[in-house]
């Protein structure tokens, strides 16, 4: 089954404790992206990757890192999480980035930073 | 400005057609319009996309104005499962915004 998986689905952590949210897709997609969703603000793009070793900032990249060492994986790294990073995070992938075709979204990761 | 403009919410009766509008007055001639929807407690899912002419698929139809400054997502026969937030985005700048919350009345 074609899908985007994220782990963990739920995470409660404390300020400053490094964490990684994994994202994996099995569709051989070139384009992958991370979004955060907050009440009243909609979905905002954090980082995206057009292919292996190619990443770029989205609209809200501060406090986040990403890497794309393999085509299927695109982890989101929070080196020193803060409470304002409490949010619902979605990973997405698409077969190509221009024009951006259908994006497949993961189920989401709900992160709480205390 | 790469944003699109949508009404915050809309309401429709079950089994009736729904027309969801979107304004994108600054869109260029090569930017596609995409529609996604987000059901409660789920990630967004793709609905449809188009460039100039009207498009149809199994989920919906997309009517794009001749000047491309606006478009309309058409759900031909709404069901309760269509209750969701609908996002209109342009692919030169991926901004989901707040979308339109569609309520379906039984």
PDB file of C-alpha atoms in Angstrom:
ATOM      1  CA  UNK A   1       0.000   0.000   0.000  1.00  0.00           C
ATOM      2  CA  UNK A   2       1.308   3.423  -0.995  1.00  0.00           C
ATOM      3  CA  UNK A   3       1.739   5.485   2.132  1.00  0.00           C
ATOM      4  CA  UNK A   4       3.629   8.025   4.172  1.00  0.00           C
ATOM      5  CA  UNK A   5       4.400   6.934   7.711  1.00  0.00           C
ATOM      6  CA  UNK A   6       5.413   9.066  10.660  1.00  0.00           C
ATOM      7  CA  UNK A   7       6.777   8.091  14.047  1.00  0.00           C
ATOM      8  CA  UNK A   8       5.984   8.683  16.755  1.00  0.00           C
ATOM      9  CA  UNK A   9       2.324   9.613  16.416  1.00  0.00           C
ATOM     10  CA  UNK A  10       2.250  11.258  19.825  1.00  0.00           C
ATOM     11  CA  UNK A  11       5.127  12.657  21.851  1.00  0.00           C
ATOM     12  CA  UNK A  12       5.343  14.596  25.089  1.00  0.00           C
ATOM     13  CA  UNK A  13       8.781  15.934  25.920  1.00  0.00           C
ATOM     14  CA  UNK A  14      10.495  18.644  27.916  1.00  0.00           C
ATOM     15  CA  UNK A  15      12.204  21.830  26.845  1.00  0.00           C
ATOM     16  CA  UNK A  16      15.698  21.308  25.465  1.00  0.00           C
ATOM     17  CA  UNK A  17      15.603  17.548  24.989  1.00  0.00           C
ATOM     18  CA  UNK A  18      16.577  16.763  21.416  1.00  0.00           C
ATOM     19  CA  UNK A  19      14.075  14.754  19.428  1.00  0.00           C
ATOM     20  CA  UNK A  20      13.593  13.365  15.941  1.00  0.00           C
ATOM     21  CA  UNK A  21      10.325  12.697  14.153  1.00  0.00           C
ATOM     22  CA  UNK A  22      10.770  10.195  11.356  1.00  0.00           C
ATOM     23  CA  UNK A  23       8.998  10.252   8.007  1.00  0.00           C
ATOM     24  CA  UNK A  24       9.156   7.531   5.404  1.00  0.00           C
ATOM     25  CA  UNK A  25       7.422   7.033   2.042  1.00  0.00           C
ATOM     26  CA  UNK A  26       7.279   3.940  -0.123  1.00  0.00           C
ATOM     27  CA  UNK A  27       6.323   5.566  -3.423  1.00  0.00           C
ATOM     28  CA  UNK A  28       9.802   6.524  -4.674  1.00  0.00           C
ATOM     29  CA  UNK A  29       8.797  10.199  -4.518  1.00  0.00           C
ATOM     30  CA  UNK A  30      11.395  12.882  -5.100  1.00  0.00           C
ATOM     31  CA  UNK A  31       9.678  15.686  -3.187  1.00  0.00           C
ATOM     32  CA  UNK A  32       9.114  15.574   0.566  1.00  0.00           C
ATOM     33  CA  UNK A  33       7.998  18.242   2.964  1.00  0.00           C
ATOM     34  CA  UNK A  34       7.234  18.980   6.601  1.00  0.00           C
ATOM     35  CA  UNK A  35       4.335  21.116   7.817  1.00  0.00           C
ATOM     36  CA  UNK A  36       3.080  22.219  11.190  1.00  0.00           C
ATOM     37  CA  UNK A  37      -0.555  22.920  11.926  1.00  0.00           C
ATOM     38  CA  UNK A  38      -1.679  25.259  14.686  1.00  0.00           C
ATOM     39  CA  UNK A  39      -5.204  26.445  15.541  1.00  0.00           C
ATOM     40  CA  UNK A  40      -6.120  29.562  13.594  1.00  0.00           C
ATOM     41  CA  UNK A  41      -2.935  29.468  11.516  1.00  0.00           C
ATOM     42  CA  UNK A  42      -3.583  26.616   9.119  1.00  0.00           C
ATOM     43  CA  UNK A  43      -0.768  24.484   7.750  1.00  0.00           C
ATOM     44  CA  UNK A  44       2.639  26.106   7.420  1.00  0.00           C
ATOM     45  CA  UNK A  45       5.590  24.606   5.609  1.00  0.00           C
ATOM     46  CA  UNK A  46       8.736  24.071   7.685  1.00  0.00           C
ATOM     47  CA  UNK A  47      11.226  22.519   5.254  1.00  0.00           C
ATOM     48  CA  UNK A  48      11.073  20.712   1.965  1.00  0.00           C
ATOM     49  CA  UNK A  49      13.360  18.526  -0.091  1.00  0.00           C
ATOM     50  CA  UNK A  50      13.371  18.204  -3.861  1.00  0.00           C
ATOM     51  CA  UNK A  51      15.620  15.140  -3.858  1.00  0.00           C
ATOM     52  CA  UNK A  52      18.354  13.359  -1.937  1.00  0.00           C
ATOM     53  CA  UNK A  53      20.762  15.845  -0.318  1.00  0.00           C
ATOM     54  CA  UNK A  54      18.653  18.800  -1.555  1.00  0.00           C
ATOM     55  CA  UNK A  55      16.684  20.632   1.141  1.00  0.00           C
ATOM     56  CA  UNK A  56      15.367  24.157   1.528  1.00  0.00           C
ATOM     57  CA  UNK A  57      13.563  26.288   4.075  1.00  0.00           C
ATOM     58  CA  UNK A  58       9.841  26.760   4.031  1.00  0.00           C
ATOM     59  CA  UNK A  59       7.950  29.506   5.825  1.00  0.00           C
ATOM     60  CA  UNK A  60       8.739  28.595   9.439  1.00  0.00           C
ATOM     61  CA  UNK A  61      12.130  26.840   9.586  1.00  0.00           C
ATOM     62  CA  UNK A  62      13.461  28.352  12.822  1.00  0.00           C
ATOM     63  CA  UNK A  63      14.230  25.753  15.460  1.00  0.00           C
ATOM     64  CA  UNK A  64      14.103  22.810  13.055  1.00  0.00           C
ATOM     65  CA  UNK A  65      16.592  20.786  11.032  1.00  0.00           C
ATOM     66  CA  UNK A  66      16.064  18.176   8.348  1.00  0.00           C
ATOM     67  CA  UNK A  67      18.166  15.759   6.371  1.00  0.00           C
ATOM     68  CA  UNK A  68      17.584  13.741   3.213  1.00  0.00           C
ATOM     69  CA  UNK A  69      20.217  11.045   2.994  1.00  0.00           C
ATOM     70  CA  UNK A  70      17.915   8.502   1.382  1.00  0.00           C
ATOM     71  CA  UNK A  71      15.050   9.078  -1.008  1.00  0.00           C
ATOM     72  CA  UNK A  72      12.460   7.423   1.193  1.00  0.00           C
ATOM     73  CA  UNK A  73      13.274   9.128   4.513  1.00  0.00           C
ATOM     74  CA  UNK A  74      13.008  12.734   5.605  1.00  0.00           C
ATOM     75  CA  UNK A  75      13.419  13.117   9.387  1.00  0.00           C
ATOM     76  CA  UNK A  76      12.548  16.315  11.237  1.00  0.00           C
ATOM     77  CA  UNK A  77      14.975  17.192  14.025  1.00  0.00           C
ATOM     78  CA  UNK A  78      14.332  19.515  16.937  1.00  0.00           C
ATOM     79  CA  UNK A  79      17.751  20.109  18.539  1.00  0.00           C
ATOM     80  CA  UNK A  80      16.396  22.041  21.518  1.00  0.00           C
ATOM     81  CA  UNK A  81      12.596  21.957  21.564  1.00  0.00           C
ATOM     82  CA  UNK A  82      10.679  24.827  23.131  1.00  0.00           C
ATOM     83  CA  UNK A  83       7.008  25.103  24.152  1.00  0.00           C
ATOM     84  CA  UNK A  84       6.190  27.182  21.051  1.00  0.00           C
ATOM     85  CA  UNK A  85       6.984  24.089  18.973  1.00  0.00           C
ATOM     86  CA  UNK A  86       4.021  22.302  20.487  1.00  0.00           C
ATOM     87  CA  UNK A  87       2.000  21.521  17.394  1.00  0.00           C
ATOM     88  CA  UNK A  88       0.622  18.916  15.014  1.00  0.00           C
ATOM     89  CA  UNK A  89       3.221  17.955  12.416  1.00  0.00           C
ATOM     90  CA  UNK A  90       2.604  16.466   8.997  1.00  0.00           C
ATOM     91  CA  UNK A  91       5.040  14.970   6.532  1.00  0.00           C
ATOM     92  CA  UNK A  92       4.123  14.831   2.853  1.00  0.00           C
ATOM     93  CA  UNK A  93       5.603  13.508  -0.365  1.00  0.00           C
ATOM     94  CA  UNK A  94       5.021  14.020  -4.071  1.00  0.00           C
ATOM     95  CA  UNK A  95       6.417  12.507  -7.217  1.00  0.00           C
ATOM     96  CA  UNK A  96       7.887  15.863  -8.266  1.00  0.00           C
ATOM     97  CA  UNK A  97       7.992  19.467  -7.148  1.00  0.00           C
ATOM     98  CA  UNK A  98       7.246  21.485 -10.309  1.00  0.00           C
ATOM     99  CA  UNK A  99       4.518  21.632 -11.055  1.00  0.00           C
ATOM    100  CA  UNK A 100       3.800  20.210  -7.643  1.00  0.00           C
ATOM    101  CA  UNK A 101       1.694  17.161  -8.172  1.00  0.00           C
ATOM    102  CA  UNK A 102      -0.512  15.370  -5.710  1.00  0.00           C
ATOM    103  CA  UNK A 103       0.991  15.412  -2.231  1.00  0.00           C
ATOM    104  CA  UNK A 104       0.434  12.397  -0.006  1.00  0.00           C
ATOM    105  CA  UNK A 105       0.289  13.264   3.666  1.00  0.00           C
ATOM    106  CA  UNK A 106       1.207  11.189   6.669  1.00  0.00           C
ATOM    107  CA  UNK A 107      -1.158  10.698   9.631  1.00  0.00           C
ATOM    108  CA  UNK A 108       0.464  13.411  11.712  1.00  0.00           C
ATOM    109  CA  UNK A 109       2.566  13.619  14.867  1.00  0.00           C
ATOM    110  CA  UNK A 110       1.178  15.495  17.831  1.00  0.00           C
ATOM    111  CA  UNK A 111       4.061  16.994  19.785  1.00  0.00           C
ATOM    112  CA  UNK A 112       3.799  18.603  23.203  1.00  0.00           C
ATOM    113  CA  UNK A 113       6.833  20.387  24.655  1.00  0.00           C
ATOM    114  CA  UNK A 114       6.561  21.148  28.363  1.00  0.00           C
TER     115      UNK A 114
ATOM    116  CA  UNK B   1       1.239  38.116  -2.662  1.00  0.00           C
ATOM    117  CA  UNK B   2       0.990  34.362  -3.258  1.00  0.00           C
ATOM    118  CA  UNK B   3      -1.983  33.769  -1.027  1.00  0.00           C
ATOM    119  CA  UNK B   4      -5.421  32.593  -1.992  1.00  0.00           C
ATOM    120  CA  UNK B   5      -8.655  33.837  -0.448  1.00  0.00           C
ATOM    121  CA  UNK B   6     -11.441  31.529   0.649  1.00  0.00           C
ATOM    122  CA  UNK B   7     -14.532  31.977   2.828  1.00  0.00           C
ATOM    123  CA  UNK B   8     -13.984  30.802   6.392  1.00  0.00           C
ATOM    124  CA  UNK B   9     -16.964  28.483   6.375  1.00  0.00           C
ATOM    125  CA  UNK B  10     -19.851  27.256   4.279  1.00  0.00           C
ATOM    126  CA  UNK B  11     -22.884  25.115   4.852  1.00  0.00           C
ATOM    127  CA  UNK B  12     -24.765  22.797   2.538  1.00  0.00           C
ATOM    128  CA  UNK B  13     -27.494  20.220   2.689  1.00  0.00           C
ATOM    129  CA  UNK B  14     -26.735  16.588   2.163  1.00  0.00           C
ATOM    130  CA  UNK B  15     -27.156  15.323  -1.414  1.00  0.00           C
ATOM    131  CA  UNK B  16     -27.035  18.831  -2.857  1.00  0.00           C
ATOM    132  CA  UNK B  17     -24.212  20.325  -4.934  1.00  0.00           C
ATOM    133  CA  UNK B  18     -21.627  22.490  -3.204  1.00  0.00           C
ATOM    134  CA  UNK B  19     -19.598  25.256  -4.821  1.00  0.00           C
ATOM    135  CA  UNK B  20     -16.489  26.280  -2.897  1.00  0.00           C
ATOM    136  CA  UNK B  21     -14.919  29.498  -4.218  1.00  0.00           C
ATOM    137  CA  UNK B  22     -11.286  30.582  -4.202  1.00  0.00           C
ATOM    138  CA  UNK B  23      -9.714  33.857  -5.311  1.00  0.00           C
ATOM    139  CA  UNK B  24      -6.140  33.918  -6.578  1.00  0.00           C
ATOM    140  CA  UNK B  25      -5.964  37.241  -8.361  1.00  0.00           C
ATOM    141  CA  UNK B  26      -2.142  37.414  -8.597  1.00  0.00           C
ATOM    142  CA  UNK B  27      -1.628  33.999 -10.068  1.00  0.00           C
ATOM    143  CA  UNK B  28       0.705  33.700 -13.048  1.00  0.00           C
ATOM    144  CA  UNK B  29      -0.086  31.899 -16.272  1.00  0.00           C
ATOM    145  CA  UNK B  30       1.928  28.808 -15.384  1.00  0.00           C
ATOM    146  CA  UNK B  31       0.839  28.222 -11.776  1.00  0.00           C
ATOM    147  CA  UNK B  32      -1.483  25.342 -11.106  1.00  0.00           C
ATOM    148  CA  UNK B  33      -4.374  25.523  -8.654  1.00  0.00           C
ATOM    149  CA  UNK B  34      -4.613  22.637  -6.228  1.00  0.00           C
ATOM    150  CA  UNK B  35      -7.388  21.672  -3.849  1.00  0.00           C
ATOM    151  CA  UNK B  36      -6.936  19.556  -0.757  1.00  0.00           C
ATOM    152  CA  UNK B  37      -9.285  18.678   2.051  1.00  0.00           C
ATOM    153  CA  UNK B  38      -8.695  17.687   5.634  1.00  0.00           C
ATOM    154  CA  UNK B  39     -11.163  15.443   7.373  1.00  0.00           C
ATOM    155  CA  UNK B  40     -11.344  15.628  11.175  1.00  0.00           C
ATOM    156  CA  UNK B  41      -8.288  14.100  12.866  1.00  0.00           C
ATOM    157  CA  UNK B  42      -6.602  13.265   9.563  1.00  0.00           C
ATOM    158  CA  UNK B  43      -3.877  14.654   7.354  1.00  0.00           C
ATOM    159  CA  UNK B  44      -4.829  16.611   4.245  1.00  0.00           C
ATOM    160  CA  UNK B  45      -5.766  14.634   1.152  1.00  0.00           C
ATOM    161  CA  UNK B  46      -5.515  15.664  -2.465  1.00  0.00           C
ATOM    162  CA  UNK B  47      -8.772  16.463  -4.235  1.00  0.00           C
ATOM    163  CA  UNK B  48      -8.010  17.918  -7.652  1.00  0.00           C
ATOM    164  CA  UNK B  49      -5.774  20.333  -9.537  1.00  0.00           C
ATOM    165  CA  UNK B  50      -5.911  22.299 -12.778  1.00  0.00           C
ATOM    166  CA  UNK B  51      -4.255  24.985 -14.881  1.00  0.00           C
ATOM    167  CA  UNK B  52      -6.688  26.564 -17.331  1.00  0.00           C
ATOM    168  CA  UNK B  53      -9.563  24.364 -18.353  1.00  0.00           C
ATOM    169  CA  UNK B  54     -12.131  22.723 -16.162  1.00  0.00           C
ATOM    170  CA  UNK B  55     -11.144  19.398 -14.645  1.00  0.00           C
ATOM    171  CA  UNK B  56     -13.141  16.446 -13.400  1.00  0.00           C
ATOM    172  CA  UNK B  57     -12.255  13.406 -11.337  1.00  0.00           C
ATOM    173  CA  UNK B  58     -14.103  10.899  -9.210  1.00  0.00           C
ATOM    174  CA  UNK B  59     -14.111  13.223  -6.195  1.00  0.00           C
ATOM    175  CA  UNK B  60     -14.988  16.615  -7.636  1.00  0.00           C
ATOM    176  CA  UNK B  61     -14.880  19.107 -10.490  1.00  0.00           C
ATOM    177  CA  UNK B  62     -12.743  22.197 -10.717  1.00  0.00           C
ATOM    178  CA  UNK B  63     -13.995  25.196 -12.650  1.00  0.00           C
ATOM    179  CA  UNK B  64     -11.303  27.794 -13.397  1.00  0.00           C
ATOM    180  CA  UNK B  65     -12.289  31.288 -14.496  1.00  0.00           C
ATOM    181  CA  UNK B  66     -11.140  32.394 -17.915  1.00  0.00           C
ATOM    182  CA  UNK B  67      -8.895  35.080 -16.423  1.00  0.00           C
ATOM    183  CA  UNK B  68      -7.625  32.484 -13.877  1.00  0.00           C
ATOM    184  CA  UNK B  69      -8.135  34.888 -10.994  1.00  0.00           C
ATOM    185  CA  UNK B  70     -10.594  32.581  -9.326  1.00  0.00           C
ATOM    186  CA  UNK B  71     -11.709  28.981  -9.271  1.00  0.00           C
ATOM    187  CA  UNK B  72     -14.529  26.916  -7.834  1.00  0.00           C
ATOM    188  CA  UNK B  73     -14.414  23.421  -6.421  1.00  0.00           C
ATOM    189  CA  UNK B  74     -17.669  21.609  -7.103  1.00  0.00           C
ATOM    190  CA  UNK B  75     -18.883  18.651  -5.097  1.00  0.00           C
ATOM    191  CA  UNK B  76     -21.754  17.384  -7.167  1.00  0.00           C
ATOM    192  CA  UNK B  77     -23.661  15.628  -4.438  1.00  0.00           C
ATOM    193  CA  UNK B  78     -22.436  16.313  -0.931  1.00  0.00           C
ATOM    194  CA  UNK B  79     -22.481  13.581   1.675  1.00  0.00           C
ATOM    195  CA  UNK B  80     -21.847  13.798   5.408  1.00  0.00           C
ATOM    196  CA  UNK B  81     -18.361  12.409   4.760  1.00  0.00           C
ATOM    197  CA  UNK B  82     -17.529  15.518   2.753  1.00  0.00           C
ATOM    198  CA  UNK B  83     -17.579  17.637   5.909  1.00  0.00           C
ATOM    199  CA  UNK B  84     -13.995  18.880   6.099  1.00  0.00           C
ATOM    200  CA  UNK B  85     -11.724  21.884   5.711  1.00  0.00           C
ATOM    201  CA  UNK B  86     -11.021  22.560   2.038  1.00  0.00           C
ATOM    202  CA  UNK B  87      -7.801  24.270   1.000  1.00  0.00           C
ATOM    203  CA  UNK B  88      -7.122  26.031  -2.274  1.00  0.00           C
ATOM    204  CA  UNK B  89      -3.398  26.506  -2.956  1.00  0.00           C
ATOM    205  CA  UNK B  90      -1.234  27.586  -5.857  1.00  0.00           C
ATOM    206  CA  UNK B  91       1.969  25.740  -6.584  1.00  0.00           C
ATOM    207  CA  UNK B  92       4.282  28.723  -6.912  1.00  0.00           C
ATOM    208  CA  UNK B  93       4.051  29.067  -3.143  1.00  0.00           C
ATOM    209  CA  UNK B  94       2.719  26.280  -0.981  1.00  0.00           C
ATOM    210  CA  UNK B  95       0.491  28.147   1.474  1.00  0.00           C
ATOM    211  CA  UNK B  96      -2.420  26.179   2.862  1.00  0.00           C
ATOM    212  CA  UNK B  97      -3.921  29.013   4.834  1.00  0.00           C
ATOM    213  CA  UNK B  98      -7.045  28.448   6.909  1.00  0.00           C
ATOM    214  CA  UNK B  99      -9.228  27.027   4.163  1.00  0.00           C
ATOM    215  CA  UNK B 100     -13.023  26.771   4.125  1.00  0.00           C
ATOM    216  CA  UNK B 101     -14.720  24.675   6.755  1.00  0.00           C
ATOM    217  CA  UNK B 102     -17.600  22.900   5.028  1.00  0.00           C
ATOM    218  CA  UNK B 103     -20.556  21.811   7.159  1.00  0.00           C
ATOM    219  CA  UNK B 104     -23.008  19.306   5.714  1.00  0.00           C
ATOM    220  CA  UNK B 105     -26.526  19.285   7.119  1.00  0.00           C
ATOM    221  CA  UNK B 106     -28.386  15.952   7.103  1.00  0.00           C
TER     222      UNK B 106
END
